Coordinates of C-alpha atoms and ligand atoms in Angstrom, one line a residue:
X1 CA -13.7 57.3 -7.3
X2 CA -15.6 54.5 -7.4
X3 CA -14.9 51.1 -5.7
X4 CA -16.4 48.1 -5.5
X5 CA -15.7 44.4 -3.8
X6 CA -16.0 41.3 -3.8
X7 CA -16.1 39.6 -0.6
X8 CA -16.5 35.7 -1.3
X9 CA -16.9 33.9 1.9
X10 CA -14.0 30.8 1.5
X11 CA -15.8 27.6 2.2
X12 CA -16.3 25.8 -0.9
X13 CA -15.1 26.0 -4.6
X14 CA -15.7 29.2 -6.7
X15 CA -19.7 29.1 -7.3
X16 CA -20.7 30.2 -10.6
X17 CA -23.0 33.3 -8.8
X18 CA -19.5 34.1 -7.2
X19 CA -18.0 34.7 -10.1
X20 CA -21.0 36.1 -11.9
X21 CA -21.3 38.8 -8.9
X22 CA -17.1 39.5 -9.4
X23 CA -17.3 40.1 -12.9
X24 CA -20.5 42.4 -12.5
X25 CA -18.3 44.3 -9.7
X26 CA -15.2 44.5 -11.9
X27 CA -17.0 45.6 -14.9
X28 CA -18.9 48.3 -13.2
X29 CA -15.7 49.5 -11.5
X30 CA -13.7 49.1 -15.1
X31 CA -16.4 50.8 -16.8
X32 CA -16.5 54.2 -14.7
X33 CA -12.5 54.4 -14.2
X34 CA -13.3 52.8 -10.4
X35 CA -11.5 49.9 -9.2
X36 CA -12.4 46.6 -7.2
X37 CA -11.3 45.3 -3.8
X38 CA -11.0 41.6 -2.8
X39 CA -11.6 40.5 0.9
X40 CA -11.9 37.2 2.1
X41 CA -15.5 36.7 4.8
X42 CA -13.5 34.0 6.9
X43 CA -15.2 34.4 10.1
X44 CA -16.6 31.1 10.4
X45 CA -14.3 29.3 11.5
X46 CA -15.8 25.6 11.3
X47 CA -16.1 26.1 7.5
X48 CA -13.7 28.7 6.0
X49 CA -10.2 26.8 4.6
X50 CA -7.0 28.8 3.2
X51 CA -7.5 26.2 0.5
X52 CA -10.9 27.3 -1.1
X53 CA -9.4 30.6 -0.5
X54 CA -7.1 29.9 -2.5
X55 CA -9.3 28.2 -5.1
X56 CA -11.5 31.4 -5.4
X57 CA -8.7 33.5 -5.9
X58 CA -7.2 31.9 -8.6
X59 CA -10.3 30.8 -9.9
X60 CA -11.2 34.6 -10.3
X61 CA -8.0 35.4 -11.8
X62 CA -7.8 32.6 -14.6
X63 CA -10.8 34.0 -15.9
X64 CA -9.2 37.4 -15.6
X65 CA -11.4 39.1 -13.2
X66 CA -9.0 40.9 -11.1
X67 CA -8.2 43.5 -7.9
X68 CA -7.0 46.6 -7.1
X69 CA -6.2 45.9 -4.0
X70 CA -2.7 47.2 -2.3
X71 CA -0.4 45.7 0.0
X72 CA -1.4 42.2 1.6
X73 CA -5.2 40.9 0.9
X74 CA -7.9 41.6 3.3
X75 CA -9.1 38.8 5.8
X76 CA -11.4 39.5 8.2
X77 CA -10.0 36.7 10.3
X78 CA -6.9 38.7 10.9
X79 CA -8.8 42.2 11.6
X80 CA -10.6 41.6 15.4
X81 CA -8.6 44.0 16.7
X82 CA -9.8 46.9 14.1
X83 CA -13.5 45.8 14.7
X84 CA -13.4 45.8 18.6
X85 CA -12.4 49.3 17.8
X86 CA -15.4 50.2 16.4
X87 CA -17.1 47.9 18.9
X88 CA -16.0 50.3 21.8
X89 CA -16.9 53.0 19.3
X90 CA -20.8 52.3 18.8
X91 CA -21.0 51.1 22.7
X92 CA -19.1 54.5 24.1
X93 CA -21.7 56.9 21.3
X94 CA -25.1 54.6 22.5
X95 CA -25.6 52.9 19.2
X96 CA -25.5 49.4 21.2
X97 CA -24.8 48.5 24.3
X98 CA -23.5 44.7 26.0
X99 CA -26.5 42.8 27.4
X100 CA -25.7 39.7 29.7
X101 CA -28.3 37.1 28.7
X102 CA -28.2 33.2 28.5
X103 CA -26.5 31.5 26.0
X104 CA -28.3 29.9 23.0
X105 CA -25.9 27.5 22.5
X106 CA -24.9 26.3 25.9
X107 CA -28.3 26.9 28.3
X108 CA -27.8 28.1 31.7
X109 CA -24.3 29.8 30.8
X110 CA -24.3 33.5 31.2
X111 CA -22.8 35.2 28.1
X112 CA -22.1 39.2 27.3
X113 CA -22.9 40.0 23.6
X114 CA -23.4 43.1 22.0
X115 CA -26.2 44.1 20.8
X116 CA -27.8 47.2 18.3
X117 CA -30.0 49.7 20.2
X118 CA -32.5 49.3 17.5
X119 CA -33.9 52.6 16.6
X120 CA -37.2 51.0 15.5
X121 CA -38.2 52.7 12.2
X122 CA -39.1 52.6 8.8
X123 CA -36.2 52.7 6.6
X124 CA -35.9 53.3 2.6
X125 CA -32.8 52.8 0.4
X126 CA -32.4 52.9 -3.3
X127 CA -31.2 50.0 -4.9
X128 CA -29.7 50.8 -8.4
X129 CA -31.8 47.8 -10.0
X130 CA -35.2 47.8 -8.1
X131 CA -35.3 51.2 -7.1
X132 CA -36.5 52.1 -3.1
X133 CA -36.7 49.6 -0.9
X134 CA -38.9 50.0 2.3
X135 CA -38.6 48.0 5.8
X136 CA -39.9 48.4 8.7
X137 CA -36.7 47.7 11.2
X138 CA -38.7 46.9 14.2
X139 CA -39.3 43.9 13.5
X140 CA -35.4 42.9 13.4
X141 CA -35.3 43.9 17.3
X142 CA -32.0 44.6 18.9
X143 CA -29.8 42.9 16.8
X144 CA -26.8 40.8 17.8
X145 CA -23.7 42.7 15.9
X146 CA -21.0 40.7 18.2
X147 CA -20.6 37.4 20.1
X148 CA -18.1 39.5 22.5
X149 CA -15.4 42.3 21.7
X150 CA -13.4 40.4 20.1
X151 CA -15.9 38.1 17.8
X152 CA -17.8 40.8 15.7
X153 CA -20.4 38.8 14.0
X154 CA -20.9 38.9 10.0
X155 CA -23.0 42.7 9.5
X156 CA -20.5 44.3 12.0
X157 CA -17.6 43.3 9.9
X158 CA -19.2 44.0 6.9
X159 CA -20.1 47.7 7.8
X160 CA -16.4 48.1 8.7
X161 CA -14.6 46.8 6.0
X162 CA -17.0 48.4 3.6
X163 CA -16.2 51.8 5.3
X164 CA -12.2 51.1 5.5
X165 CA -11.8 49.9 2.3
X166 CA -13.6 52.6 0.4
X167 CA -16.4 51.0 -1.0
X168 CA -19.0 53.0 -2.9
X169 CA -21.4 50.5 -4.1
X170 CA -22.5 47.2 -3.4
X171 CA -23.2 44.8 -6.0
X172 CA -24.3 41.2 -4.3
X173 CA -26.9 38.9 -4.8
X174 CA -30.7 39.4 -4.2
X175 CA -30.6 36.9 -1.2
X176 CA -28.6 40.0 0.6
X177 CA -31.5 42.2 0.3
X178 CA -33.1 41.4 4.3
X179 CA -29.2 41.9 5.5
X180 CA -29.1 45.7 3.8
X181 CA -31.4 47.4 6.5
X182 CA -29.9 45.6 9.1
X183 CA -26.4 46.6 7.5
X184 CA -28.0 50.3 7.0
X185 CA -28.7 50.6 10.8
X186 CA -25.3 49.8 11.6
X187 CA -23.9 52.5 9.7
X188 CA -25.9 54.4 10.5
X189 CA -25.2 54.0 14.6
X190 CA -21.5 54.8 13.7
X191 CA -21.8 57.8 11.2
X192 CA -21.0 56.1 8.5
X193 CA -21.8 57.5 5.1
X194 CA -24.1 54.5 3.2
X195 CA -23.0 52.9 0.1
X196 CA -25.1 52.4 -3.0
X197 CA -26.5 49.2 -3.6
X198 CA -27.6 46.9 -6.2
X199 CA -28.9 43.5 -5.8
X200 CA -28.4 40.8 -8.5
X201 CA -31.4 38.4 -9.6
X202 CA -31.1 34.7 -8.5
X203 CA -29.9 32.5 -11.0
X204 CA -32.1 29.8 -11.2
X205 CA -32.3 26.2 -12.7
X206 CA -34.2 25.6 -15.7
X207 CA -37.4 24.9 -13.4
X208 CA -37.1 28.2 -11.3
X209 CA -35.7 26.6 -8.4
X210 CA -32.8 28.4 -7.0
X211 CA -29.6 26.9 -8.6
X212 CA -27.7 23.7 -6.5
X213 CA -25.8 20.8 -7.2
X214 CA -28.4 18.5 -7.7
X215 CA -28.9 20.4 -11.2
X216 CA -25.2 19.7 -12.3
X217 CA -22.6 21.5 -11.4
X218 CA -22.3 24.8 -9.7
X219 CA -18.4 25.1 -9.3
X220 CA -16.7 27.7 -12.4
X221 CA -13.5 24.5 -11.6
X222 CA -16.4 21.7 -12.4
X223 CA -16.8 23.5 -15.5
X224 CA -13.2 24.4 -16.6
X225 CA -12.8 20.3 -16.3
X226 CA -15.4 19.7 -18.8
X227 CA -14.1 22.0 -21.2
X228 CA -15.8 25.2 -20.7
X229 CA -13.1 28.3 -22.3
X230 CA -12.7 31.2 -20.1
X231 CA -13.9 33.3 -22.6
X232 CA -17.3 31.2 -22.9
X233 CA -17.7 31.1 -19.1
X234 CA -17.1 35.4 -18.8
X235 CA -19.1 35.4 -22.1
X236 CA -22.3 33.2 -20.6
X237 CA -21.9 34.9 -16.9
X238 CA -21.7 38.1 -18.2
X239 CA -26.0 37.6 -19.9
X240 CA -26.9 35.9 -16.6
X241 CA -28.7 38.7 -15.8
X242 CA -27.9 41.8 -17.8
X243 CA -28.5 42.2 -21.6
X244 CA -26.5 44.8 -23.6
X245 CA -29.6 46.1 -24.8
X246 CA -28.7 44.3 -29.0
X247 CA -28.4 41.0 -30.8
X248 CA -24.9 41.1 -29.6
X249 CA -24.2 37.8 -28.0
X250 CA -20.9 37.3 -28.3
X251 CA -18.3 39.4 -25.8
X252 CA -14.7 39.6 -25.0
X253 CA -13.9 41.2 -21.7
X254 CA -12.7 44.5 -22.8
X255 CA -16.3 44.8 -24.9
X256 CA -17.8 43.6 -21.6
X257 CA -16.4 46.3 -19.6
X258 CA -17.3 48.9 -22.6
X259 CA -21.3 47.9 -23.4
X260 CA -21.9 47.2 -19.2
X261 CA -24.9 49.2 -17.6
X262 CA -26.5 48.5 -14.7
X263 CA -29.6 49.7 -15.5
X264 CA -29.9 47.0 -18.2
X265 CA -29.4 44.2 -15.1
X266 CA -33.1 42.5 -15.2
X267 CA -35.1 42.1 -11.8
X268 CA -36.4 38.8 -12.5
X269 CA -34.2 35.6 -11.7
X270 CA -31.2 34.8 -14.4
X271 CA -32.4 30.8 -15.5
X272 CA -29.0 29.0 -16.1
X273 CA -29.1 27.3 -19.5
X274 CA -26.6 24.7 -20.5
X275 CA -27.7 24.7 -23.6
X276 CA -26.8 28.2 -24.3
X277 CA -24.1 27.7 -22.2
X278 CA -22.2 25.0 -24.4
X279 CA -23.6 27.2 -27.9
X280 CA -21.1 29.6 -26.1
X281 CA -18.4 27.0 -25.7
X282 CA -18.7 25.9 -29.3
X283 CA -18.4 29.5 -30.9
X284 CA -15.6 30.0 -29.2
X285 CA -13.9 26.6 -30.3
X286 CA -14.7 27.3 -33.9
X287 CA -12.8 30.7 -33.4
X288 CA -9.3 28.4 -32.1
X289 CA -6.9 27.8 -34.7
X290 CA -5.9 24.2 -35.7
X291 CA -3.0 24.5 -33.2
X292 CA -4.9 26.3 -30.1
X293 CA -7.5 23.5 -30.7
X294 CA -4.9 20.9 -30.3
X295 CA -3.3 22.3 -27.2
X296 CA -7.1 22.8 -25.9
X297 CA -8.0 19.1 -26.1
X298 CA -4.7 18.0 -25.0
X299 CA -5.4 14.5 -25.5
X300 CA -2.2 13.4 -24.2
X301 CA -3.9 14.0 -20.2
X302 CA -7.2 12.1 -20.9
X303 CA -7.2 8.8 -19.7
X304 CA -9.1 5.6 -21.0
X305 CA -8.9 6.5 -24.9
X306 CA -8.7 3.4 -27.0
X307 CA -5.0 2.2 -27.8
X308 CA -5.4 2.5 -31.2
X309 CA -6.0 5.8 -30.9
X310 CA -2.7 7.5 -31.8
X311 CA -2.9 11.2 -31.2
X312 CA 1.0 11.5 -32.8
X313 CA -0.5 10.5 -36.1
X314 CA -1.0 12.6 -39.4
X315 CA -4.5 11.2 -39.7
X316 CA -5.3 12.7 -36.1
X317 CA -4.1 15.9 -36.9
X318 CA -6.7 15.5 -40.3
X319 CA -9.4 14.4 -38.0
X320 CA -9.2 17.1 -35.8
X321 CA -11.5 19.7 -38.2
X322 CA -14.0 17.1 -37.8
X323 CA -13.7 16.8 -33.9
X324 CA -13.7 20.9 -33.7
X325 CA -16.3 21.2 -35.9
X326 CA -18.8 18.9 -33.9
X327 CA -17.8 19.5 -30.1
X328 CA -19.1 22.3 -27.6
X329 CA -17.1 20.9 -24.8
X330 CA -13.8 19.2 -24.9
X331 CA -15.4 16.5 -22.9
X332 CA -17.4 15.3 -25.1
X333 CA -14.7 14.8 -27.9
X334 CA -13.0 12.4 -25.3
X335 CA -16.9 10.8 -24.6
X336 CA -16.8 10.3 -28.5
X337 CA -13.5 8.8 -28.9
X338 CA -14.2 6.4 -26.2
X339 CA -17.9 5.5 -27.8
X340 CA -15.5 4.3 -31.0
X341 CA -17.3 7.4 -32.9
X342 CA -13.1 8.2 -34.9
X343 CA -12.3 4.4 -34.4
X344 CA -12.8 4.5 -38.7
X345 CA -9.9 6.5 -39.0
X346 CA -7.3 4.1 -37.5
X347 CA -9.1 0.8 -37.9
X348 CA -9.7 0.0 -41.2
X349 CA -13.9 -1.5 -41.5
X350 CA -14.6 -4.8 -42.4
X351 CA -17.3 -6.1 -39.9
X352 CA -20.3 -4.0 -42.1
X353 CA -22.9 -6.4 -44.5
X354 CA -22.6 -6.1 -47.9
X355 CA -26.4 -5.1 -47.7
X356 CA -25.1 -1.8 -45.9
X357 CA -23.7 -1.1 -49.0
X358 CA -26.8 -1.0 -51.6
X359 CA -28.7 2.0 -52.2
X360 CA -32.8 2.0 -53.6
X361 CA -32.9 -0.4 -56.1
X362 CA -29.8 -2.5 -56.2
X363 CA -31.0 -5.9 -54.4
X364 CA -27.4 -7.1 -53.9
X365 CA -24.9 -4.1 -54.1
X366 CA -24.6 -4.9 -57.7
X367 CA -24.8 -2.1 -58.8
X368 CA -22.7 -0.2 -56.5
X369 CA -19.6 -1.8 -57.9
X370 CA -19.0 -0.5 -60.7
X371 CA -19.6 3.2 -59.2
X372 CA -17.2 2.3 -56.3
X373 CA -14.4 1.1 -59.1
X374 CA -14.9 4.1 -60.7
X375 CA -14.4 6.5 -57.5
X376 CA -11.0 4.3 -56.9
X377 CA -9.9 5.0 -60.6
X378 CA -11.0 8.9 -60.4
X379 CA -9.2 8.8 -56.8
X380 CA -6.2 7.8 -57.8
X381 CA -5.3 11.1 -60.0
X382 CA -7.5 13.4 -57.2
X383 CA -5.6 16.0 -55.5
X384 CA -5.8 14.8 -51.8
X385 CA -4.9 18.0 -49.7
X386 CA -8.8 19.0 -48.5
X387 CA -11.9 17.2 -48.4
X388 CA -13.0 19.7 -51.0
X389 CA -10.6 18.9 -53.9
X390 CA -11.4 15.0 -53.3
X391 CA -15.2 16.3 -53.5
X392 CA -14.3 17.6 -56.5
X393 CA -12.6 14.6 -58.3
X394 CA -16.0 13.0 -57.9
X395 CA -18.3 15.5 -58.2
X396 CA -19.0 15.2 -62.4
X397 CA -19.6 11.0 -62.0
X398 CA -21.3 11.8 -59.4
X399 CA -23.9 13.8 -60.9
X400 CA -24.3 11.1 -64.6
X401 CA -25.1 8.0 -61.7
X402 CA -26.4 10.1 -58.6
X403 CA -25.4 11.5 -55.8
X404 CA -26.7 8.8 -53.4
X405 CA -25.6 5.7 -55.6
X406 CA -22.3 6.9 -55.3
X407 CA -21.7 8.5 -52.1
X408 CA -23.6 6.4 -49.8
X409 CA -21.8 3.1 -50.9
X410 CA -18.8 4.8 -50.6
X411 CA -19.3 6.0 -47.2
X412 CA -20.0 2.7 -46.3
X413 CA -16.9 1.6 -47.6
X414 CA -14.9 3.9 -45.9
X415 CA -16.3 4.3 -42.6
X416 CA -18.0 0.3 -42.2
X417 CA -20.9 2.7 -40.0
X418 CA -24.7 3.9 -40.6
X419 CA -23.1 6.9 -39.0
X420 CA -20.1 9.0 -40.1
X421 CA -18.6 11.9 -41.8
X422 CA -19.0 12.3 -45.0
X423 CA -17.0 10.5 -47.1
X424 CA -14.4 12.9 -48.8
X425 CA -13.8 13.7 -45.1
X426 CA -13.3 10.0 -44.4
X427 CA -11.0 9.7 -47.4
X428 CA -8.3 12.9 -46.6
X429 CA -8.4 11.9 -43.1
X430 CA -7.4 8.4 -44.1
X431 CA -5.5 9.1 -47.0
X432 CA -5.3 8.2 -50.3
X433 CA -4.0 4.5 -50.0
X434 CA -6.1 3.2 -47.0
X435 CA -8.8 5.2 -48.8
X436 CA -8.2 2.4 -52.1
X437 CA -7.7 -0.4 -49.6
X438 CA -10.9 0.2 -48.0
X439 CA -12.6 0.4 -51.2
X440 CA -11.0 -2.1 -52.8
X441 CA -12.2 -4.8 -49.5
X442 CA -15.4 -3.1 -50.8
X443 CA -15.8 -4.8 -53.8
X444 CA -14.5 -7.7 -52.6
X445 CA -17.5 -8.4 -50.3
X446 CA -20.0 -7.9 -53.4
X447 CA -18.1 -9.8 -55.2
X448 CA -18.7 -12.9 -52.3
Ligands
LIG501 N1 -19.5 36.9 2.1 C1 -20.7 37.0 1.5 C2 -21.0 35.9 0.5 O1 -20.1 35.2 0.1 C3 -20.9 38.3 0.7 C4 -21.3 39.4 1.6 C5 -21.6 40.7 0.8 O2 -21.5 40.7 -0.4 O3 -22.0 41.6 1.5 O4 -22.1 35.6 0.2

């Protein structure tokens, strides 16, 4: 069977190449009936927490990218006792031997580490995505696989808990290549059968620089914050790097795991585009129904929105097409409200010119009274349930004076801005009475 892992050392948050490198193991292993293991690398002990631990895990499982591991997880923290084992194993067959040598961290102190009797040659593997790769292994020398017998150092433990926990292939990032023939060696000195590998491209920042913080943020929980769906963020990691081959862009998981190939996994480094990205985000909003919207903005948790704001109003819940229609990212929805962008639907305008209100020739706004009288009068009988049927009630006038003579003064009206929706959207959000009051403060102002 085939298994694959993913072995996320815990020192930080859940990196996006993380999780791009778990879903490429999971849907490989899903795709060919295999499964995937999770261990955690917390060997360094000045870095790794049980929190970030924790944060990876659930990270990982909120997007639904999950193990097949049984019984208790796999720490290599808890496991010194299993790797001194194959320590004394690779010492007692000659594959490496303990060398007494000064310490590099503490000069003049004698230590004992153990070190790989380096069989000096040139090695080949496969890797699913580039093909063979050639080294030369001399020039690693006698590598130091353990600080002592009981401190095996990263490779060792690697080797190890590939072999024990099954694994067939290795799918990791491209900046593991130099660590495979060292890896390879090790195996090799202890019988070990080798796994396949496959190296993922880099992703990179628009400007082909490897990917940090100081282009934005790296961390899958930076982007949940923001808004980012879990579908959009499987959908968007899934293309960092492998193409289904078709226009196809858009992917649930289980189509994920169906199309995935690893021979259509590109060389070249993946460049992270937040513009793509948030295209993603968007489709997948317009997808949510009115009430899956609401419960994803939650407005009731963001802080600073302007008290008139009332998110337990009827006009809210008629503005929030407009909001789902516009937004890629929930984030900016609460950037907009804050900016006063919706403040026309609870505040009604009266701080606009009168001159805001003429269109081409009409020196004064003149002549736009008469037209915004008649859209009261035709308002009042209009059948108020979309902002298509209030379109509609307007629509013939519209057409004897002009569609711009009309509409723009009545956008005016309703929303006081140079920006806004249009204004049958304006005047169902509103309603049919504030929509009359607002025109009606209108005319007043022409009239002086
Ligand atoms: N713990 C390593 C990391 O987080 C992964 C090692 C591997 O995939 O072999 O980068």
């Amino acid at each position: 069977m085939i298994i694959t892992r993913i072995p996320p050392s815990p020192t930080g948050k859940l990196h996006i190449g993380t999780a791009r490198t778990a879903l490429f193991n999971y849907l490989f292993a899903k795709k060919n009936g295999g499964k995937m293991v999770f261990r955690s690398e917390d060997t360094d002990k000045a870095r790794s927490t049980k929190e970030s631990e924790a944060e990876i895990m659930s990270g990982l499982q909120w997007l639904g990218i999950t193990w097949d591991n049984e019984g208790e997880i796999v720490r290599q923290s808890e496991r010194a006792p299993i790797y001194r084992e194959y320590l004394e194993k690779i010492i007692a067959n000659g594959g490496a031997y303990v060398s007494r040598e000064e310490s590099k961290n503490t000069p003049g102190e004698m230590v004992e580490v153990v070190r790989l009797k380096n069989p000096n040659k040139v090695l080949t593997f496969n890797d699913l995505i580039r093909g063979d790769i050639t080294f030369d292994t001399t020039e690693l020398g006698d590598i130091v696989i353990a600080r002592n017998l009981d401190d095996a150092l990263y490779h060792f433990t690697v080797v190890v808990d590939d072999y024990l926990m099954g694994v067939t292939h290795v799918i990791r990032g491209e900046d593991h290549i130099s660590n495979t023939p060292r890896q390879i060696l090790i195996q090799e000195a202890l019988g070990i059968e080798r796994p396949i590998y496959a190296h993922l491209p880099l992703i990179l920042a628009p400007d082909r620089s490897k990917m940090s913080k100081r282009h934005g943020a790296v961390s899958i929980e930076s982007y949940r914050e923001l808004g980012y769906t879990k579908d959009a963020i499987l959908n968007y990691l899934a293309l960092l790097g492998w193409n289904p081959g078709t226009d196809q862009e858009l992917f649930t998981l289980a189509e994920l795991v169906e199309k995935f190939e690893v021979t259509q996994i590109q060389k070249s480094g993946a460049v992270f585009d937040i513009k793509k990205f948030n295209w993603f985000n968007k489709e997948y909003l317009r997808r949510m129904s009115a009430e899956e919207f609401m419960t994803y903005l939650d407005l009731s948790t963001a802080e600073g929105l302007p008290k008139y704001f009332d998110i337990t109003s009827d006009s809210f819940t008629r503005l929030l097409p407009t909001i789902q229609e516009r937004i890629s990212i929930r984030q900016e929805a609460i950037d907009e409200i804050k900016a006063g962008e919706y403040d026309f639907v609870f505040v009604s305008p009266t701080e606009y010119t009168t001159d805001m209100l003429k269109w081409k020739n009409d020196p004064d706004a003149s002549a736009a009274l008469p037209r915004l009288e008649k859209a009261a009068e035709l308002l009042k009988t209009a059948d108020f349930s979309t902002p298509d049927t209030i379109k509609a009630a307007l629509w013939g006038y519209a057409e004897e004076v002009g569609k711009g003579e009309l509409f723009s003064p009545l956008r005016i009206a309703l929303s006081g801005k140079a920006q806004s929706p249009d204004p049958f959207t304006i005047a169902y959000i509103v309603g049919l009475e504030e929509t009359l009051r607002r025109i009606a403060t209108a005319c007043d102002k022409i009239k002086g």
